[in-house]
Short mmCIF file of C-alpha atoms in Angstrom, two decimals:
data_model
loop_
_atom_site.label_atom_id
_atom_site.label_comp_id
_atom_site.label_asym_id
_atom_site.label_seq_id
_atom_site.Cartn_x
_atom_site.Cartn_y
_atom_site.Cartn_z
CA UNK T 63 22.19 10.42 -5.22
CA UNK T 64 23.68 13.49 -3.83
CA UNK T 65 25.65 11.46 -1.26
CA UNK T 66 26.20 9.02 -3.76
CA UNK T 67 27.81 11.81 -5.75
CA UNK T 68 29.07 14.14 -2.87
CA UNK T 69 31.91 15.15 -0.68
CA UNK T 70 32.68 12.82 2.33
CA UNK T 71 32.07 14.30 5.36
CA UNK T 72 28.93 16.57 4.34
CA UNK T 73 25.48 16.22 4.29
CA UNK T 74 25.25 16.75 1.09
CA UNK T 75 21.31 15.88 0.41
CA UNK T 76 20.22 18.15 3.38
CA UNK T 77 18.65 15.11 5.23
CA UNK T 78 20.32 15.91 8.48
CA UNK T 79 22.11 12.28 7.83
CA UNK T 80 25.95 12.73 7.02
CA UNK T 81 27.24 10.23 4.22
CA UNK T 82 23.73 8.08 4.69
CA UNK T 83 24.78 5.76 1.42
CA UNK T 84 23.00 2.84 2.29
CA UNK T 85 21.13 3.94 5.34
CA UNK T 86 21.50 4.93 9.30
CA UNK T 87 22.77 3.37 12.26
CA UNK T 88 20.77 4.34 15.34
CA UNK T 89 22.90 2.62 17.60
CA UNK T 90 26.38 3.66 16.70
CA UNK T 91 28.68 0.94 18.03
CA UNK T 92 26.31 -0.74 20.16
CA UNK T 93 25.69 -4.30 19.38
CA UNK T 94 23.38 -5.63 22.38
CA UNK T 95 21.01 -3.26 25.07
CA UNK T 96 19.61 -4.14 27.78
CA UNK T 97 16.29 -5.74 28.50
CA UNK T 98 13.44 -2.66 28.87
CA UNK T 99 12.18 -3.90 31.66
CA UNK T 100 16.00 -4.14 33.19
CA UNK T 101 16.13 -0.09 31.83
CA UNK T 102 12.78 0.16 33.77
CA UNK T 103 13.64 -1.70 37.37
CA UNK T 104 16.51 -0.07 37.77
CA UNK T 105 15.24 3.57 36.80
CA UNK T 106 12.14 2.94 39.23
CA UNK T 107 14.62 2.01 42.33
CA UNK T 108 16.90 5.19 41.52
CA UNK T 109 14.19 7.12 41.25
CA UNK T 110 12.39 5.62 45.08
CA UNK T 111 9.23 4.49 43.02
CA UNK T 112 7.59 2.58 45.69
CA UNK T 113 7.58 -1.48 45.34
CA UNK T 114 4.28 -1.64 45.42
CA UNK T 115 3.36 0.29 42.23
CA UNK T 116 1.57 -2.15 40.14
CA UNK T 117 4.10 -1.19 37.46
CA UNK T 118 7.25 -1.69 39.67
CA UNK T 119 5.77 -4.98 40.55
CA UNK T 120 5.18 -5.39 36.92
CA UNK T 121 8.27 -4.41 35.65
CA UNK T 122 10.22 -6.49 39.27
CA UNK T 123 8.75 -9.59 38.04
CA UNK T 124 9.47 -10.06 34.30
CA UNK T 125 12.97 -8.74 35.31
CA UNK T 126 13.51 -11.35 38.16
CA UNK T 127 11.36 -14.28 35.65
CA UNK T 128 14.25 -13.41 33.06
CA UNK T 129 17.03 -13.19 35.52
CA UNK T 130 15.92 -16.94 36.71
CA UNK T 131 15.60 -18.13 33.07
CA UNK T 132 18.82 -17.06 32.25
CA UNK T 133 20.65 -18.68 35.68
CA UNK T 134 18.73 -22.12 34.89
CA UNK T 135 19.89 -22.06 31.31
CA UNK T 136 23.73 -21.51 32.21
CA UNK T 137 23.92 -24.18 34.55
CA UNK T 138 21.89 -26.51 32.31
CA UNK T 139 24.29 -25.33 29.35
CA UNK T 140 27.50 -25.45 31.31
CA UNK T 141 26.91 -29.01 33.24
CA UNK T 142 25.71 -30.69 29.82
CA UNK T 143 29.43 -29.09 28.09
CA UNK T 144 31.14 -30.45 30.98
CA UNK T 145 29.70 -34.04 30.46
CA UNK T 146 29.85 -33.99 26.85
CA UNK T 147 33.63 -33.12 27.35
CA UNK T 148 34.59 -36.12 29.70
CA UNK T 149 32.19 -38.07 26.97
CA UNK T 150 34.24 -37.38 24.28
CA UNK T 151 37.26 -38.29 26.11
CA UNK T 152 36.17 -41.69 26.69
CA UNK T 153 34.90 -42.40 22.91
CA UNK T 154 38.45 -40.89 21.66
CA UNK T 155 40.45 -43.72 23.69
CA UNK T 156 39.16 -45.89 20.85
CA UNK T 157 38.87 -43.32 18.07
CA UNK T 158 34.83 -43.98 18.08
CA UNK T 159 33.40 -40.70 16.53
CA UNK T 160 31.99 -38.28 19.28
CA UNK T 161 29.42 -36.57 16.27
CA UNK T 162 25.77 -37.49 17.32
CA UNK T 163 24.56 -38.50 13.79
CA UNK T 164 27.52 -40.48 13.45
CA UNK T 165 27.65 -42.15 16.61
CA UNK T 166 24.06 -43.03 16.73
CA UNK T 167 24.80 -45.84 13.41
CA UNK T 168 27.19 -47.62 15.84
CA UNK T 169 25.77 -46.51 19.53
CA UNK T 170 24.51 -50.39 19.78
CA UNK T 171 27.77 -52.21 19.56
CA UNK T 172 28.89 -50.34 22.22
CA UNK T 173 29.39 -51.59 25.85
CA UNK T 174 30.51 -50.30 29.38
CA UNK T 175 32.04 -47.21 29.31
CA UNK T 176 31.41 -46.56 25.44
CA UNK T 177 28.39 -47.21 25.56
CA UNK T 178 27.64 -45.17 28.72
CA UNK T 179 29.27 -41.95 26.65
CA UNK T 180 27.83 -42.60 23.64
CA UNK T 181 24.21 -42.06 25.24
CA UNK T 182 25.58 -39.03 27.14
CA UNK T 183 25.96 -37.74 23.80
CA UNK T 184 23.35 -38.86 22.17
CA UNK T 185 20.86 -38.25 25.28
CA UNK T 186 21.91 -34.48 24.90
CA UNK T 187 21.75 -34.15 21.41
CA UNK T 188 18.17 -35.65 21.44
CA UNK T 189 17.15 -33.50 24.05
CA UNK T 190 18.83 -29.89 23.03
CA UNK T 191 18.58 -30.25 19.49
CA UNK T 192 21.69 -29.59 18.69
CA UNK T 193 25.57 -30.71 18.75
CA UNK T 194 28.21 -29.98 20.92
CA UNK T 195 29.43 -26.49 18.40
CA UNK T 196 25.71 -25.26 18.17
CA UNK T 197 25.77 -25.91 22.28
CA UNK T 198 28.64 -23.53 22.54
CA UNK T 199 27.05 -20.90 20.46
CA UNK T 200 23.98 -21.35 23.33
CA UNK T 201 26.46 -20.60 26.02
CA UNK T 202 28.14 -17.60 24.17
CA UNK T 203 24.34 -16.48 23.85
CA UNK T 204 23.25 -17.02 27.52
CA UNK T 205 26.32 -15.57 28.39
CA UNK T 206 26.12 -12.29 26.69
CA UNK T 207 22.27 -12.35 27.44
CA UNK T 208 23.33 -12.49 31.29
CA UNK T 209 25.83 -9.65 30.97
CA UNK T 210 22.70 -7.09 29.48
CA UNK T 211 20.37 -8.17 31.83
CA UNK T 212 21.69 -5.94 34.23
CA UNK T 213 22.98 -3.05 32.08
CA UNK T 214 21.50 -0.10 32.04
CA UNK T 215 24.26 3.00 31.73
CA UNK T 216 26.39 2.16 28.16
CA UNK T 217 23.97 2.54 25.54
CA UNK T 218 24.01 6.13 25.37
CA UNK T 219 27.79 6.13 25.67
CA UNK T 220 27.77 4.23 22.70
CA UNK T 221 25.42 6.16 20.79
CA UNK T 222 26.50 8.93 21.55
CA UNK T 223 22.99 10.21 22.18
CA UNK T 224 20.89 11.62 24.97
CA UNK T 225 18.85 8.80 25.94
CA UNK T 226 16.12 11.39 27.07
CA UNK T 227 16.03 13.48 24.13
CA UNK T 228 13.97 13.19 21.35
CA UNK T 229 14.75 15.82 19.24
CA UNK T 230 18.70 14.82 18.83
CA UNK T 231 18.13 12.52 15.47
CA UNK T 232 21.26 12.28 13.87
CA UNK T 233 22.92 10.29 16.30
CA UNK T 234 24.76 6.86 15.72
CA UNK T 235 26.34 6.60 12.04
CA UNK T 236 26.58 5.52 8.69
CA UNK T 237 27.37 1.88 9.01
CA UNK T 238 24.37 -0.18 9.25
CA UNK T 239 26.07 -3.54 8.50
CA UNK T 240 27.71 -3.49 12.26
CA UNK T 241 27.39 -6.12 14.30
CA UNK T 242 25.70 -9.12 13.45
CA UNK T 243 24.32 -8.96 10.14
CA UNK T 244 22.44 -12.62 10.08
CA UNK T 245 18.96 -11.55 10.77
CA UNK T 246 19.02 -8.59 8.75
CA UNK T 247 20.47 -10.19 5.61
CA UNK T 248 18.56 -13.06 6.01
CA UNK T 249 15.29 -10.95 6.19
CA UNK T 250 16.52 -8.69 3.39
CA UNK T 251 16.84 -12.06 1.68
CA UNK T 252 13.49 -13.17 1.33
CA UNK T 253 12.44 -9.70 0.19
CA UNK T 254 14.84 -9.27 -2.52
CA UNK T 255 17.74 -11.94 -3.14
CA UNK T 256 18.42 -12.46 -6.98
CA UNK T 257 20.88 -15.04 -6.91
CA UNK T 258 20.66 -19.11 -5.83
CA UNK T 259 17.68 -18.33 -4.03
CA UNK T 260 14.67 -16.31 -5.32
CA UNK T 261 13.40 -13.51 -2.81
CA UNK T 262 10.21 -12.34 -3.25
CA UNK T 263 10.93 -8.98 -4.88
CA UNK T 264 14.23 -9.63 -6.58
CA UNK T 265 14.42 -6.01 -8.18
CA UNK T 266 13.42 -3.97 -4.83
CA UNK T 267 15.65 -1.57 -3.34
CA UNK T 268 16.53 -2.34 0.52
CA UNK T 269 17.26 0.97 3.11
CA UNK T 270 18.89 -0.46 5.74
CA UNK T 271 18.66 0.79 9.14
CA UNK T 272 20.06 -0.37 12.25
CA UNK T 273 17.60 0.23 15.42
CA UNK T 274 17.43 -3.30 16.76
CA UNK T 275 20.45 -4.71 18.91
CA UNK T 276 21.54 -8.49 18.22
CA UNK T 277 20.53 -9.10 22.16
CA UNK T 278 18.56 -6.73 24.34
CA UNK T 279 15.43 -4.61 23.47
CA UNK T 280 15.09 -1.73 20.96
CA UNK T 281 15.14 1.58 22.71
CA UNK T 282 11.49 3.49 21.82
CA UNK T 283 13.86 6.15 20.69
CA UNK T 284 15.88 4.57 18.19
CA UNK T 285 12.33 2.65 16.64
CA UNK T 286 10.58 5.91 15.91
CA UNK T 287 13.83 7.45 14.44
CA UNK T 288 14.54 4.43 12.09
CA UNK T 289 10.42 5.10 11.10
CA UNK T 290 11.08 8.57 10.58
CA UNK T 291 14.41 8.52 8.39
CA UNK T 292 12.28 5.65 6.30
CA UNK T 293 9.50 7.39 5.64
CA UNK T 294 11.38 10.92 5.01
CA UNK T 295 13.57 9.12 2.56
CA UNK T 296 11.74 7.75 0.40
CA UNK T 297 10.79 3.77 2.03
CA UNK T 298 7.59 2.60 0.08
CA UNK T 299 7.15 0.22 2.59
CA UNK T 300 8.66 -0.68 6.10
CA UNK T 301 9.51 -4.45 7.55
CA UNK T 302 9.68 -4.32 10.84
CA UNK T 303 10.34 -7.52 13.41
CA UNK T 304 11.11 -5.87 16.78
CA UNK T 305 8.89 -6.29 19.78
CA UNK T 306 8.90 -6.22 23.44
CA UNK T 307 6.47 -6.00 26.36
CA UNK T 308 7.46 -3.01 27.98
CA UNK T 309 7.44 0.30 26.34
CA UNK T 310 8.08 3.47 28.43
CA UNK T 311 7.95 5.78 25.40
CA UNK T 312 5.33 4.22 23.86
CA UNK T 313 4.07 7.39 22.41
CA UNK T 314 7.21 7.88 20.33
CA UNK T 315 6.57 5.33 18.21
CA UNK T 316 2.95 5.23 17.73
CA UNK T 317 3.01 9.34 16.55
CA UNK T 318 5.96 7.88 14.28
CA UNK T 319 3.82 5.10 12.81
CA UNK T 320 1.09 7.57 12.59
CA UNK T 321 3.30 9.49 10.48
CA UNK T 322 4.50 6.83 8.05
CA UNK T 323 0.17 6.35 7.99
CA UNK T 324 -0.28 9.95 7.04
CA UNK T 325 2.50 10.04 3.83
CA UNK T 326 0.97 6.39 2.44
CA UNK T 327 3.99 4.07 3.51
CA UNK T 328 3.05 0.25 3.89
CA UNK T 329 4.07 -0.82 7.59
CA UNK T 330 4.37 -4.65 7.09
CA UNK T 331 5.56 -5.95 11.54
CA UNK T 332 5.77 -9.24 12.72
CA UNK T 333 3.05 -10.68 15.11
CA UNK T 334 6.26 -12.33 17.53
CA UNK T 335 6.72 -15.61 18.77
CA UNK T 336 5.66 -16.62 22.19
CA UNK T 337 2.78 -18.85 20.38
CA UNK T 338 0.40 -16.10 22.51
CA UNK T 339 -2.45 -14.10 22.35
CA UNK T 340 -1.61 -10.61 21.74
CA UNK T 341 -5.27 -9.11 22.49
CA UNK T 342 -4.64 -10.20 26.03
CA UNK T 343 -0.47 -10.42 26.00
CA UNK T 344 -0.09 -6.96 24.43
CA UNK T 345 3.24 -6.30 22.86
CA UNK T 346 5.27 -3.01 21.60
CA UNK T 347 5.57 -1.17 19.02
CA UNK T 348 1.70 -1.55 19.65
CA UNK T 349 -0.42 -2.11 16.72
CA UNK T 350 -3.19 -0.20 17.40
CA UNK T 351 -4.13 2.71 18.86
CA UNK T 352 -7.43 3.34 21.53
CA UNK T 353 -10.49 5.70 21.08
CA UNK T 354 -13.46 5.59 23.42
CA UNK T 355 -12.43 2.29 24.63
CA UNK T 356 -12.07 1.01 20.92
CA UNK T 357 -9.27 -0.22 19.13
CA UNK T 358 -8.68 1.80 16.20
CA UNK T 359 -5.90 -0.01 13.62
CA UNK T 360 -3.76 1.82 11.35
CA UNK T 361 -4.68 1.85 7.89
CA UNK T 362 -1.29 0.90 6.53
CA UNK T 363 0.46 -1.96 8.64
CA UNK T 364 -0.19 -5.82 8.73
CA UNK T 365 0.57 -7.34 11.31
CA UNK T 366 1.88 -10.89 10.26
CA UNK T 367 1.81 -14.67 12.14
CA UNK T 368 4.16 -17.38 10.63
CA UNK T 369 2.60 -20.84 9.28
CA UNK T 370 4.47 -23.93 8.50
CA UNK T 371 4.28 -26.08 4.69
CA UNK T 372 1.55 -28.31 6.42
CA UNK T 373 -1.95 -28.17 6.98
CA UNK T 374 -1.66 -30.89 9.12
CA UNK T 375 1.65 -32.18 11.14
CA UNK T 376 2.49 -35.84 9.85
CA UNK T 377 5.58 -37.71 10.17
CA UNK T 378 5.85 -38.12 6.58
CA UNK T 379 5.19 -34.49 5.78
CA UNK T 380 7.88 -34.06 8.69
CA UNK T 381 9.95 -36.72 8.85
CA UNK T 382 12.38 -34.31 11.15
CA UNK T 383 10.21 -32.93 13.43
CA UNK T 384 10.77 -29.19 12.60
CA UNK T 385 7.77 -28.07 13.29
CA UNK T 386 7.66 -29.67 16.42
CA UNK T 387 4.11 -31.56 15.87
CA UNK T 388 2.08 -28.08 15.11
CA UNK T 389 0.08 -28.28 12.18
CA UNK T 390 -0.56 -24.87 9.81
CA UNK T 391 -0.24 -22.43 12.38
CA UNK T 392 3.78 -22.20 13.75
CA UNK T 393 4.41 -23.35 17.28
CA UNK T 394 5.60 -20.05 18.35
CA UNK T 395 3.64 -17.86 16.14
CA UNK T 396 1.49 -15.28 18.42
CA UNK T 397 -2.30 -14.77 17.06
CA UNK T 398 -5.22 -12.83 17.28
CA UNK T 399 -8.30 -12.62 15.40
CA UNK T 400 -8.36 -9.30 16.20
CA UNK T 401 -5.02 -7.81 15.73
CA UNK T 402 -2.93 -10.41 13.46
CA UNK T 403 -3.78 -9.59 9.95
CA UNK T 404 -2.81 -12.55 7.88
CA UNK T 405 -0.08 -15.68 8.25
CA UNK T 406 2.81 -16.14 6.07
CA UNK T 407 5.47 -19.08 5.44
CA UNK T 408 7.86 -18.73 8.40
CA UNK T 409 9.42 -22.03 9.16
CA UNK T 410 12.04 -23.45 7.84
CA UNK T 411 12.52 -20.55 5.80
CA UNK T 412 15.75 -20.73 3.37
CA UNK T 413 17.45 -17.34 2.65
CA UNK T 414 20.88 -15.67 2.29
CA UNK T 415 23.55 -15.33 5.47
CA UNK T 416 26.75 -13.54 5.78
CA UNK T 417 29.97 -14.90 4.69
CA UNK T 418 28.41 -15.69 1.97
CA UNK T 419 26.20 -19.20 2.36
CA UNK T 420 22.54 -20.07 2.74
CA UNK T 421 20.86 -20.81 5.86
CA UNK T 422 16.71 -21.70 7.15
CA UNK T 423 15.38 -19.88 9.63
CA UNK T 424 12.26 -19.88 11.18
CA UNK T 425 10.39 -17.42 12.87
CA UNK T 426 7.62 -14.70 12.51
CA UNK T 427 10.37 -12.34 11.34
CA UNK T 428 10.63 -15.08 8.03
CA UNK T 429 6.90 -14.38 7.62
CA UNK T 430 6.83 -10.88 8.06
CA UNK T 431 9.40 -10.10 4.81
CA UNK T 432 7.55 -12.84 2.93
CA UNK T 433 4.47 -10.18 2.79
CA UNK T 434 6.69 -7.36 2.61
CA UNK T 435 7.83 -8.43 -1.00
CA UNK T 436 4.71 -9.15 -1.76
CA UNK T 437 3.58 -6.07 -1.28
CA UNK T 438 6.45 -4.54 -3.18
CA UNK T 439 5.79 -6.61 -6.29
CA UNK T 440 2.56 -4.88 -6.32
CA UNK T 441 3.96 -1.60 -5.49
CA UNK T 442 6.35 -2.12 -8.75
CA UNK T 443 3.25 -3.23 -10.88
CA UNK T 444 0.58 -0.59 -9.27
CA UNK T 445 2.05 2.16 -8.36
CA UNK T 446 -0.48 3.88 -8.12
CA UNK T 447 -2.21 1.65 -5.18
CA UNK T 448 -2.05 2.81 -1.82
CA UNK T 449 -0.87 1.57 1.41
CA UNK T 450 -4.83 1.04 2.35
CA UNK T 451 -4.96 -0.71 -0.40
CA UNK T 452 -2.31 -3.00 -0.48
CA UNK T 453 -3.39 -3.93 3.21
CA UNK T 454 -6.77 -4.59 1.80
CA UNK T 455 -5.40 -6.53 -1.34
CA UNK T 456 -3.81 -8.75 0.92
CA UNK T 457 -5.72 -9.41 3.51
CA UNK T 458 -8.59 -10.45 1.28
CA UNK T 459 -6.92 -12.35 -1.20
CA UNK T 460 -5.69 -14.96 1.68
CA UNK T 461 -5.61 -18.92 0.66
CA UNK T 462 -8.07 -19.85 3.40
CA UNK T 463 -9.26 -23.51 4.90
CA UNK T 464 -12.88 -23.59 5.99
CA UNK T 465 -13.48 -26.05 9.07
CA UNK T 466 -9.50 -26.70 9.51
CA UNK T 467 -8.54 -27.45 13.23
CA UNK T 468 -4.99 -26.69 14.26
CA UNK T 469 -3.09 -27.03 17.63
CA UNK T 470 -1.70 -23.67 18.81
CA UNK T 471 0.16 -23.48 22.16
CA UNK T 472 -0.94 -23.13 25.53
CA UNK T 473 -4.47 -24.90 24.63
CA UNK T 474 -5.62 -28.66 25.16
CA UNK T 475 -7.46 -29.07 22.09
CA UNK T 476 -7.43 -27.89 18.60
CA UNK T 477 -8.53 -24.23 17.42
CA UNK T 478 -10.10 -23.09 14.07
CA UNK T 479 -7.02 -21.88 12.44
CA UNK T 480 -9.57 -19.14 10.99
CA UNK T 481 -9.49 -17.73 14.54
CA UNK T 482 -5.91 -16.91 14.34
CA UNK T 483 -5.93 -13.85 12.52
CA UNK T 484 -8.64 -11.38 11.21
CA UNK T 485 -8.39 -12.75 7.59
CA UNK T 486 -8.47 -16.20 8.46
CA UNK T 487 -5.79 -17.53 6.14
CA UNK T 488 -2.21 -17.66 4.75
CA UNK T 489 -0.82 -15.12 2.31
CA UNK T 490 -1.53 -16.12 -1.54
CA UNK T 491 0.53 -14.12 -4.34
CA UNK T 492 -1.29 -15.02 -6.97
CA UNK T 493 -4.68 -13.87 -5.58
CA UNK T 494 -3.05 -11.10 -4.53
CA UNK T 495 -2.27 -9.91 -8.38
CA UNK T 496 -5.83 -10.80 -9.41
CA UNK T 497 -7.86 -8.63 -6.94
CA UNK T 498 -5.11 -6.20 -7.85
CA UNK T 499 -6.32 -5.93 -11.30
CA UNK T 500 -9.31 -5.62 -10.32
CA UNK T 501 -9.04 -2.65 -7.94
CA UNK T 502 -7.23 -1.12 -10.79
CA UNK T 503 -10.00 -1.58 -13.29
CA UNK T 504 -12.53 -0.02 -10.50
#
């Protein structure tokens, strides 16, 4: 409040934060970063680390796997625009309409030319997913993904930090609605919307803050800043979807996370989704830390993999095909049954976008929010419970399926979907609030 109520241009609540209103932006006018392992190559050949550094070939190879991805993708993208273009030409000679969904009712009284355009079209559309707009949003994003792959020198220009030190936390600014906000208030959303659709949490209080770019990987920096200013400022509980696979300042963030441990804040982080196994495929911010060889998990984050509305994939339970034939377990969920705490709805998810309108998304970073405002609700209702607590209130009040089989990428035949996460099930609300009550009557 005494921001709310202060002078622009001061700090007036002490927090080191000028004018924080509604939160921070750790990355000033930055948008997009580059890749960490880009940040990491080119660091390594500046500073004459030898090539044959198992890290440096590490580091060479994801770099030179994404670079590839990215050049196949272009000239995939750009060909099919360049043959849906002459396609559309043809159709419009005879005003047929070049819209897939349209032009698939009439694709069979078609002949010659027409017809050969109309499956161009069509052929694309079946195999992308997506029409000829939603292809040019592809190229605008494989195009801006190409142009961070190799940068590694404007972020901190940006900033206006020293990418190399720590201790400078007030850097970026006030704004953390810049850039892209679709993720953010979709996520925010399914925590807390109160109007047309129903988040979660509906009265909770969102602190925004901006340490993920729209394209590129967090900086370790910025993550274990955005924990700090949370925790310092009140956050009850943290949402969290970033993750990447190489971390040089690992450390940052796990003495940050151990911090928002320490004062009793509820770290609620998305499992990712490259449909892997994160005990063997680890991924940053790490959720664990070792001793003696021994994982040792934090007390107060939950770790969360996405699951679809089916316990088994049917066309009738799907006529569309959105969850591309998996069954309760998402396609590109990641698991573990040792570090994945719990699933939560994550496909198909419908939330609030910018502009203002309504939009599904899927992803791990639906699912993760989903338990987020669960966890608030009992937060508002138990105030008294602590982030231990809530992690064990929902982790053992999951909806579980005893003997269910699911298909889960990367593997020939079916897995327990039990095996997916160290509770074994999908998040439950309702079972939630009753072993709630009874904690508090203990």
């Amino acid at each position: 409040m005494a921001e709310v109520n202060g002078q622009p241009g001061v700090d007036d609540d002490g927090n080191g934060y000028i004018d924080d209103f509604n939160g921070w932006n750790f990355l000033g006018t930055q948008e997009s970063l580059g890749m960490e392992f880009t940040r990491e190559y080119y660091r390594m050949k500046k500073e004459g680390v030898s090539e044959s550094d198992p890290y440096f070939v590490k580091v060479k190879e994801a770099y030179l796997d994404e670079k590839s991805e990215i050049m196949f993708m272009k000239v995939g993208i750009n060909t099919s625009l360049d043959e849906l273009n002459k396609a559309e030409t043809v159709l419009k000679e005879k005003n047929f309409p070049t819209d897939p969904e349209k032009l698939q009712k009439i694709s069979n009284t078609l002949t010659g030319k027409y017809e050969e355009a109309a499956s161009m079209i069509l052929n694309t559309y079946f195999m992308y997913g997506v029409k000829k707009d939603e292809m040019l949003d592809l190229k605008k994003e494989y195009d801006t993904k190409a142009k961070y792959l190799t940068d590694t020198t404007s972020t901190y220009l940006l900033v206006g930090d020293n990418p190399n030190l720590f201790v400078d936390k007030s850097y970026g600014n006030n704004k953390p609605n810049t850039g892209s906000m679709d993720h953010a208030t979709h996520v925010a959303g399914i925590i807390a919307a109160g109007v047309n659709t129903i988040g979660q949490c509906p009265y909770a209080k969102i602190m925004s803050i901006r340490c993920v770019p729209d394209e590129g990987d967090e900086r370790d920096k910025d993550i274990a800043n955005g924990i700090y200013y949370a925790v310092d400022n009140g956050a009850s509980i943290i949402n969290m979807s970033a993750g990447k696979y190489f971390s040089p300042k690992a450390d940052l963030v796990l003495e940050a996370m151990k911090y928002a441990e320490d004062k009793g804040v509820l770290f609620v982080n998305s499992a990712g989704n490259d449909g892997a196994d994160i005990e063997t495929k680890i991924s940053y911010p790490k959720k664990f830390t070792m001793e003696n060889g021994q994982m040792k998990f934090f007390s107060n984050m939950i770790v969360v993999g996405a699951s679809t509305w089916m316990t088994e994939w049917s066309k009738e339970k799907d006529p569309e095909d959105l969850a591309g034939h998996f069954d309760l377990a998402a396609s590109f969920s990641n698991y573990s049954d040792k570090i994945v705490d719990v699933f939560a709805p994550g496909v198909e998810i419908n939330s609030c976008y910018p502009n203002p309108k309504y939009k599904h998304e899927s992803g791990t970073s639906m699912a993760s929010p989903e338990v987020a405002g669960i966890a608030a609700n009992l937060k508002a209702f138990f105030p008294n419970l602590t982030a231990a607590q809530m992690k064990e209130i929902i982790s053992s009040s999951v909806r579980t399926y005893p003997g269910l089989q699911v298909k889960v990428k990367g593997k020939n035949s079916k897995v327990p979907f039990a095996s997916l996460s160290r509770s074994g099930g999908v998040v439950d609300m309702m079972n939630a609030f009753k072993r709630a009550f009874e904690t508090a009557q203990n």
